[in-house]
Structure formats: structure tokens, C-alpha cells
Amino acid sequence: MKKTFLSLAFFSMATVAAVHTTGCTKDAYEQAGTVKNDAQNLQTKMQELTTQINTTSVSLSNLVQDTETDPTNRYKTFTAAMDKFASLDKSVESGMASFLASVQKNFDLRRANLAAIADSTLRKKTQSQLDDDTNNIKSITDAFEKARQALTAYQNNLTDANNYLQAANLNSAGLKGAQSFAKKTTSLGKDAASELDSVIKSVSKAIDALVPSDTQPSASAK
């Protein structure tokens, strides 16, 4: 991922991922559904990216291990895998931005509801829920920042490997020389996949906190 995620960091201290029936309005409840959908879409995108990381790493290894036969088709497979990785990488970043924007809207609605709650016990319980959800979102943004760094390292190594291969005109010596890039790519890919898995788990925790789909806000909360 080329873009920094710091522009989204403000969400980590002022956003939440869940809405509960306690003190919840119909608008906040419906927005929770949007948050849940965006979270699930984000998970799907991250899972696709994880799969593509492995595919891309394997394509580079296959390219450089065979130094005796024409590498043209294997090189095309590798560059196509690189392109797909880059596309899915951008899709994940876009998905995270959409998820956090939905979360922010949900938080704004819930904060407005909180100000209108007269019962002190209910207000304290609702505030506690907000605090818990804010911590859940912070864990997501922290995990995603680590994943972004790992993905950037992976992408940079892919670029370096490709530049090296192009400079060597894909000759036998160049393929042998690029084997170290392939080994490092595999290692960095495993690191990136592990960090993505941490994000997926953090998002799952936020989804689990959402109001069940068959639960409707109470009549008094509408």
C-alpha cells in the first residue's frame, strides 16, 4: 500500500463499530447494518489479497528457479500476478476507508443519542458500550497500520525483483541472481499475510459486537 494510513488514524480515538438496542434510535440501528456489511466486505477483500500474495510469491519463485528454458511466459504470469496484487491492495485500502467512514457515522448518531438519554444508569451503560467499541476500532486501526507496513515492504521487494530481472533481460544469470529476491518475497509475503489475518480477526471482533440482524430497536428507541 503506497498511501499512508495516518490520515485515517483519527478514527481510532473517536469511532465505534457496534450499536446496541440500549438507547439506540432507528437511524443508529440501520447504520449499524451498514457498518456490518462494510466490515464483511473488507474481510472478503483482505482474504482475497492474502490469497494473491501467495500466488504472486509462487509465480516469482517459478520464474527464477528454471534458468534453462524460455522465461517469457513465466515472466508474463509473474507480472500479471503483480498487477493483480496491486489492484487488490488498493481495494483493501478503499474498503478500510469505507468501513471507517460508516463507523464514524454510526458513532455520531450514537453520541447524539447519548446526549438525549435522561436516565443516568442507562446513559452510563451506553457510554460504556461506546468506550468498548472505540477500543475495538483502535485495535483494528493499529493492526491495519502494521499490515500496511508489511504490505509495503512486500510490494517494494516485488518491484526491486522486477527491475532487476528487466535490467538482466531475463537471461540465465539474471534469473539466478533474482533467486534471492524470490526467497525474500516469500518471507515478506508470509509476514504480510499474518498481519492481514490479525486485521481480519480484529474486524470479526467488531462484527460480533453488532446487534443481531433479527433484533429490532425497541419502540421507545425509535
Short mmCIF file of N, CA and C in Angstrom, two decimals, residues 67-171:
data_model
loop_
_atom_site.label_atom_id
_atom_site.label_comp_id
_atom_site.label_asym_id
_atom_site.label_seq_id
_atom_site.Cartn_x
_atom_site.Cartn_y
_atom_site.Cartn_z
N THR A 67 16.15 -21.81 -14.92
CA THR A 67 17.06 -20.88 -15.59
C THR A 67 17.47 -21.35 -16.99
N GLU A 68 16.91 -22.48 -17.43
CA GLU A 68 17.35 -23.06 -18.70
C GLU A 68 16.36 -22.90 -19.84
N THR A 69 15.09 -22.72 -19.52
CA THR A 69 14.08 -22.62 -20.59
C THR A 69 13.63 -21.18 -20.75
N ASP A 70 12.97 -20.90 -21.89
CA ASP A 70 12.48 -19.55 -22.21
C ASP A 70 11.56 -19.05 -21.09
N PRO A 71 11.92 -17.94 -20.44
CA PRO A 71 11.14 -17.46 -19.30
C PRO A 71 9.98 -16.52 -19.68
N THR A 72 9.75 -16.30 -20.96
CA THR A 72 8.78 -15.28 -21.39
C THR A 72 7.41 -15.49 -20.78
N ASN A 73 6.87 -16.69 -20.91
CA ASN A 73 5.52 -16.94 -20.40
C ASN A 73 5.48 -16.88 -18.87
N ARG A 74 6.53 -17.38 -18.23
CA ARG A 74 6.57 -17.34 -16.77
C ARG A 74 6.67 -15.90 -16.28
N TYR A 75 7.39 -15.09 -17.03
CA TYR A 75 7.51 -13.67 -16.66
C TYR A 75 6.17 -12.97 -16.80
N LYS A 76 5.42 -13.29 -17.85
CA LYS A 76 4.09 -12.71 -18.03
C LYS A 76 3.17 -13.10 -16.88
N THR A 77 3.29 -14.34 -16.44
CA THR A 77 2.48 -14.80 -15.30
C THR A 77 2.83 -14.02 -14.04
N PHE A 78 4.12 -13.79 -13.85
CA PHE A 78 4.58 -13.04 -12.68
C PHE A 78 4.09 -11.60 -12.71
N THR A 79 4.24 -10.91 -13.82
CA THR A 79 3.82 -9.51 -13.89
C THR A 79 2.30 -9.37 -13.77
N ALA A 80 1.58 -10.35 -14.32
CA ALA A 80 0.12 -10.32 -14.18
C ALA A 80 -0.27 -10.49 -12.71
N ALA A 81 0.46 -11.35 -12.00
CA ALA A 81 0.21 -11.56 -10.57
C ALA A 81 0.54 -10.30 -9.78
N MET A 82 1.62 -9.63 -10.17
CA MET A 82 1.98 -8.36 -9.52
C MET A 82 0.88 -7.32 -9.69
N ASP A 83 0.36 -7.22 -10.90
CA ASP A 83 -0.69 -6.24 -11.19
C ASP A 83 -1.95 -6.53 -10.38
N LYS A 84 -2.30 -7.81 -10.29
CA LYS A 84 -3.49 -8.16 -9.54
C LYS A 84 -3.30 -7.89 -8.05
N PHE A 85 -2.09 -8.16 -7.56
CA PHE A 85 -1.79 -7.85 -6.16
C PHE A 85 -1.97 -6.36 -5.90
N ALA A 86 -1.43 -5.53 -6.78
CA ALA A 86 -1.52 -4.07 -6.60
C ALA A 86 -2.98 -3.62 -6.62
N SER A 87 -3.78 -4.22 -7.50
CA SER A 87 -5.19 -3.86 -7.59
C SER A 87 -5.95 -4.24 -6.32
N LEU A 88 -5.71 -5.45 -5.83
CA LEU A 88 -6.38 -5.89 -4.61
C LEU A 88 -5.89 -5.10 -3.39
N ASP A 89 -4.63 -4.72 -3.41
CA ASP A 89 -4.07 -3.89 -2.35
C ASP A 89 -4.83 -2.57 -2.24
N LYS A 90 -5.06 -1.94 -3.37
CA LYS A 90 -5.81 -0.68 -3.38
C LYS A 90 -7.26 -0.91 -2.96
N SER A 91 -7.82 -2.05 -3.35
CA SER A 91 -9.19 -2.37 -2.99
C SER A 91 -9.35 -2.54 -1.48
N VAL A 92 -8.35 -3.14 -0.84
CA VAL A 92 -8.39 -3.30 0.61
C VAL A 92 -8.32 -1.94 1.31
N GLU A 93 -7.45 -1.07 0.81
CA GLU A 93 -7.33 0.25 1.43
C GLU A 93 -8.63 1.03 1.26
N SER A 94 -9.25 0.91 0.08
CA SER A 94 -10.53 1.57 -0.15
C SER A 94 -11.61 0.98 0.76
N GLY A 95 -11.57 -0.34 0.93
CA GLY A 95 -12.55 -1.00 1.80
C GLY A 95 -12.41 -0.57 3.24
N MET A 96 -11.18 -0.39 3.70
CA MET A 96 -10.96 0.08 5.06
C MET A 96 -11.49 1.49 5.24
N ALA A 97 -11.26 2.35 4.24
CA ALA A 97 -11.76 3.73 4.33
C ALA A 97 -13.29 3.75 4.40
N SER A 98 -13.95 2.90 3.61
CA SER A 98 -15.41 2.84 3.62
C SER A 98 -15.92 2.33 4.97
N PHE A 99 -15.25 1.32 5.48
CA PHE A 99 -15.64 0.77 6.78
C PHE A 99 -15.55 1.81 7.89
N LEU A 100 -14.42 2.54 7.92
CA LEU A 100 -14.24 3.54 8.97
C LEU A 100 -15.18 4.73 8.81
N ALA A 101 -15.53 5.06 7.58
CA ALA A 101 -16.48 6.15 7.36
C ALA A 101 -17.86 5.76 7.89
N SER A 102 -18.25 4.51 7.68
CA SER A 102 -19.52 4.02 8.20
C SER A 102 -19.51 3.99 9.72
N VAL A 103 -18.38 3.58 10.28
CA VAL A 103 -18.21 3.55 11.72
C VAL A 103 -18.35 4.96 12.31
N GLN A 104 -17.74 5.94 11.65
CA GLN A 104 -17.79 7.31 12.13
C GLN A 104 -19.22 7.82 12.15
N LYS A 105 -19.98 7.52 11.11
CA LYS A 105 -21.38 7.96 11.05
C LYS A 105 -22.18 7.31 12.17
N ASN A 106 -21.94 6.03 12.39
CA ASN A 106 -22.63 5.32 13.47
C ASN A 106 -22.30 5.94 14.82
N PHE A 107 -21.02 6.27 15.02
CA PHE A 107 -20.60 6.89 16.27
C PHE A 107 -21.29 8.23 16.48
N ASP A 108 -21.37 9.04 15.43
CA ASP A 108 -22.00 10.36 15.55
C ASP A 108 -23.46 10.22 15.96
N LEU A 109 -24.14 9.24 15.39
CA LEU A 109 -25.55 9.02 15.74
C LEU A 109 -25.68 8.58 17.19
N ARG A 110 -24.84 7.69 17.61
CA ARG A 110 -24.91 7.20 18.98
C ARG A 110 -24.54 8.28 20.00
N ARG A 111 -23.59 9.11 19.64
CA ARG A 111 -23.20 10.19 20.54
C ARG A 111 -24.36 11.18 20.70
N ALA A 112 -25.08 11.43 19.62
CA ALA A 112 -26.24 12.31 19.69
C ALA A 112 -27.32 11.69 20.59
N ASN A 113 -27.50 10.37 20.47
CA ASN A 113 -28.47 9.67 21.32
C ASN A 113 -28.08 9.76 22.78
N LEU A 114 -26.81 9.62 23.04
CA LEU A 114 -26.31 9.64 24.41
C LEU A 114 -26.67 10.95 25.11
N ALA A 115 -26.55 12.04 24.39
CA ALA A 115 -26.84 13.35 24.98
C ALA A 115 -28.32 13.49 25.34
N ALA A 116 -29.16 12.69 24.69
CA ALA A 116 -30.60 12.80 24.92
C ALA A 116 -31.12 11.83 25.97
N ILE A 117 -30.28 10.96 26.51
CA ILE A 117 -30.72 9.98 27.49
C ILE A 117 -30.80 10.62 28.87
N ALA A 118 -31.99 10.60 29.45
CA ALA A 118 -32.19 11.24 30.74
C ALA A 118 -31.80 10.34 31.91
N ASP A 119 -32.06 9.05 31.77
CA ASP A 119 -31.78 8.11 32.85
C ASP A 119 -30.26 7.94 33.02
N SER A 120 -29.75 8.22 34.20
CA SER A 120 -28.30 8.20 34.42
C SER A 120 -27.71 6.79 34.29
N THR A 121 -28.44 5.79 34.75
CA THR A 121 -27.95 4.41 34.66
C THR A 121 -27.83 3.97 33.20
N LEU A 122 -28.87 4.28 32.43
CA LEU A 122 -28.86 3.92 31.02
C LEU A 122 -27.78 4.70 30.28
N ARG A 123 -27.60 5.97 30.64
CA ARG A 123 -26.58 6.78 29.99
C ARG A 123 -25.18 6.23 30.28
N LYS A 124 -24.95 5.81 31.52
CA LYS A 124 -23.65 5.25 31.88
C LYS A 124 -23.39 3.95 31.13
N LYS A 125 -24.42 3.11 31.00
CA LYS A 125 -24.27 1.84 30.29
C LYS A 125 -23.97 2.08 28.81
N THR A 126 -24.67 3.05 28.24
CA THR A 126 -24.46 3.37 26.83
C THR A 126 -23.07 3.94 26.60
N GLN A 127 -22.61 4.79 27.51
CA GLN A 127 -21.26 5.35 27.41
C GLN A 127 -20.21 4.25 27.49
N SER A 128 -20.45 3.27 28.36
CA SER A 128 -19.53 2.14 28.49
C SER A 128 -19.44 1.35 27.19
N GLN A 129 -20.60 1.19 26.53
CA GLN A 129 -20.60 0.49 25.25
C GLN A 129 -19.80 1.26 24.20
N LEU A 130 -19.97 2.57 24.22
CA LEU A 130 -19.21 3.41 23.29
C LEU A 130 -17.71 3.28 23.53
N ASP A 131 -17.32 3.27 24.79
CA ASP A 131 -15.90 3.16 25.13
C ASP A 131 -15.34 1.81 24.67
N ASP A 132 -16.11 0.74 24.91
CA ASP A 132 -15.65 -0.59 24.48
C ASP A 132 -15.49 -0.64 22.96
N ASP A 133 -16.44 -0.07 22.25
CA ASP A 133 -16.39 -0.12 20.79
C ASP A 133 -15.25 0.73 20.23
N THR A 134 -14.97 1.84 20.91
CA THR A 134 -13.84 2.67 20.50
C THR A 134 -12.54 1.89 20.61
N ASN A 135 -12.41 1.11 21.68
CA ASN A 135 -11.21 0.28 21.85
C ASN A 135 -11.12 -0.79 20.76
N ASN A 136 -12.28 -1.35 20.38
CA ASN A 136 -12.28 -2.34 19.29
C ASN A 136 -11.78 -1.73 17.99
N ILE A 137 -12.20 -0.51 17.70
CA ILE A 137 -11.78 0.14 16.46
C ILE A 137 -10.30 0.50 16.51
N LYS A 138 -9.84 0.89 17.69
CA LYS A 138 -8.41 1.20 17.81
C LYS A 138 -7.57 -0.04 17.53
N SER A 139 -8.03 -1.20 17.97
CA SER A 139 -7.29 -2.42 17.70
C SER A 139 -7.26 -2.71 16.21
N ILE A 140 -8.34 -2.37 15.50
CA ILE A 140 -8.38 -2.57 14.05
C ILE A 140 -7.41 -1.64 13.34
N THR A 141 -7.44 -0.37 13.69
CA THR A 141 -6.57 0.59 13.02
C THR A 141 -5.09 0.32 13.32
N ASP A 142 -4.81 -0.11 14.55
CA ASP A 142 -3.42 -0.46 14.91
C ASP A 142 -2.96 -1.67 14.09
N ALA A 143 -3.81 -2.68 14.00
CA ALA A 143 -3.46 -3.89 13.25
C ALA A 143 -3.31 -3.58 11.77
N PHE A 144 -4.16 -2.71 11.26
CA PHE A 144 -4.11 -2.39 9.83
C PHE A 144 -2.86 -1.59 9.50
N GLU A 145 -2.43 -0.75 10.41
CA GLU A 145 -1.19 0.01 10.16
C GLU A 145 0.00 -0.94 10.05
N LYS A 146 0.04 -1.96 10.90
CA LYS A 146 1.11 -2.96 10.82
C LYS A 146 1.02 -3.74 9.50
N ALA A 147 -0.19 -4.07 9.10
CA ALA A 147 -0.37 -4.78 7.83
C ALA A 147 0.05 -3.91 6.66
N ARG A 148 -0.29 -2.63 6.72
CA ARG A 148 0.09 -1.72 5.64
C ARG A 148 1.60 -1.67 5.48
N GLN A 149 2.32 -1.60 6.60
CA GLN A 149 3.78 -1.57 6.55
C GLN A 149 4.34 -2.86 5.95
N ALA A 150 3.77 -4.00 6.35
CA ALA A 150 4.24 -5.28 5.84
C ALA A 150 3.94 -5.41 4.34
N LEU A 151 2.78 -4.93 3.92
CA LEU A 151 2.42 -4.99 2.51
C LEU A 151 3.29 -4.08 1.66
N THR A 152 3.65 -2.94 2.22
CA THR A 152 4.54 -2.02 1.50
C THR A 152 5.91 -2.65 1.30
N ALA A 153 6.42 -3.30 2.34
CA ALA A 153 7.72 -3.98 2.23
C ALA A 153 7.65 -5.08 1.17
N TYR A 154 6.55 -5.80 1.15
CA TYR A 154 6.36 -6.87 0.17
C TYR A 154 6.32 -6.29 -1.25
N GLN A 155 5.55 -5.25 -1.42
CA GLN A 155 5.41 -4.63 -2.74
C GLN A 155 6.73 -4.05 -3.22
N ASN A 156 7.48 -3.43 -2.32
CA ASN A 156 8.78 -2.85 -2.70
C ASN A 156 9.75 -3.94 -3.17
N ASN A 157 9.72 -5.09 -2.49
CA ASN A 157 10.61 -6.17 -2.89
C ASN A 157 10.22 -6.75 -4.24
N LEU A 158 8.93 -6.83 -4.51
CA LEU A 158 8.47 -7.26 -5.82
C LEU A 158 8.97 -6.32 -6.92
N THR A 159 8.87 -5.03 -6.64
CA THR A 159 9.32 -4.02 -7.61
C THR A 159 10.82 -4.13 -7.85
N ASP A 160 11.57 -4.31 -6.77
CA ASP A 160 13.03 -4.46 -6.91
C ASP A 160 13.38 -5.70 -7.73
N ALA A 161 12.66 -6.78 -7.48
CA ALA A 161 12.91 -8.02 -8.22
C ALA A 161 12.61 -7.83 -9.70
N ASN A 162 11.52 -7.18 -9.99
CA ASN A 162 11.13 -6.96 -11.39
C ASN A 162 12.14 -6.06 -12.10
N ASN A 163 12.58 -5.01 -11.41
CA ASN A 163 13.57 -4.11 -12.01
C ASN A 163 14.88 -4.85 -12.30
N TYR A 164 15.27 -5.70 -11.38
CA TYR A 164 16.50 -6.49 -11.56
C TYR A 164 16.37 -7.42 -12.77
N LEU A 165 15.23 -8.07 -12.88
CA LEU A 165 15.02 -9.01 -13.98
C LEU A 165 15.00 -8.28 -15.33
N GLN A 166 14.38 -7.12 -15.35
CA GLN A 166 14.34 -6.35 -16.59
C GLN A 166 15.74 -5.88 -16.99
N ALA A 167 16.53 -5.45 -16.01
CA ALA A 167 17.89 -4.99 -16.29
C ALA A 167 18.76 -6.13 -16.80
N ALA A 168 18.46 -7.34 -16.37
CA ALA A 168 19.24 -8.51 -16.79
C ALA A 168 18.68 -9.14 -18.07
N ASN A 169 17.61 -8.52 -18.61
CA ASN A 169 16.98 -9.04 -19.83
C ASN A 169 16.53 -10.49 -19.70
N LEU A 170 16.18 -10.88 -18.47
CA LEU A 170 15.66 -12.23 -18.21
C LEU A 170 16.62 -13.34 -18.66
N ASN A 171 17.91 -13.05 -18.69
CA ASN A 171 18.85 -14.10 -19.08
C ASN A 171 19.09 -15.06 -17.92
#
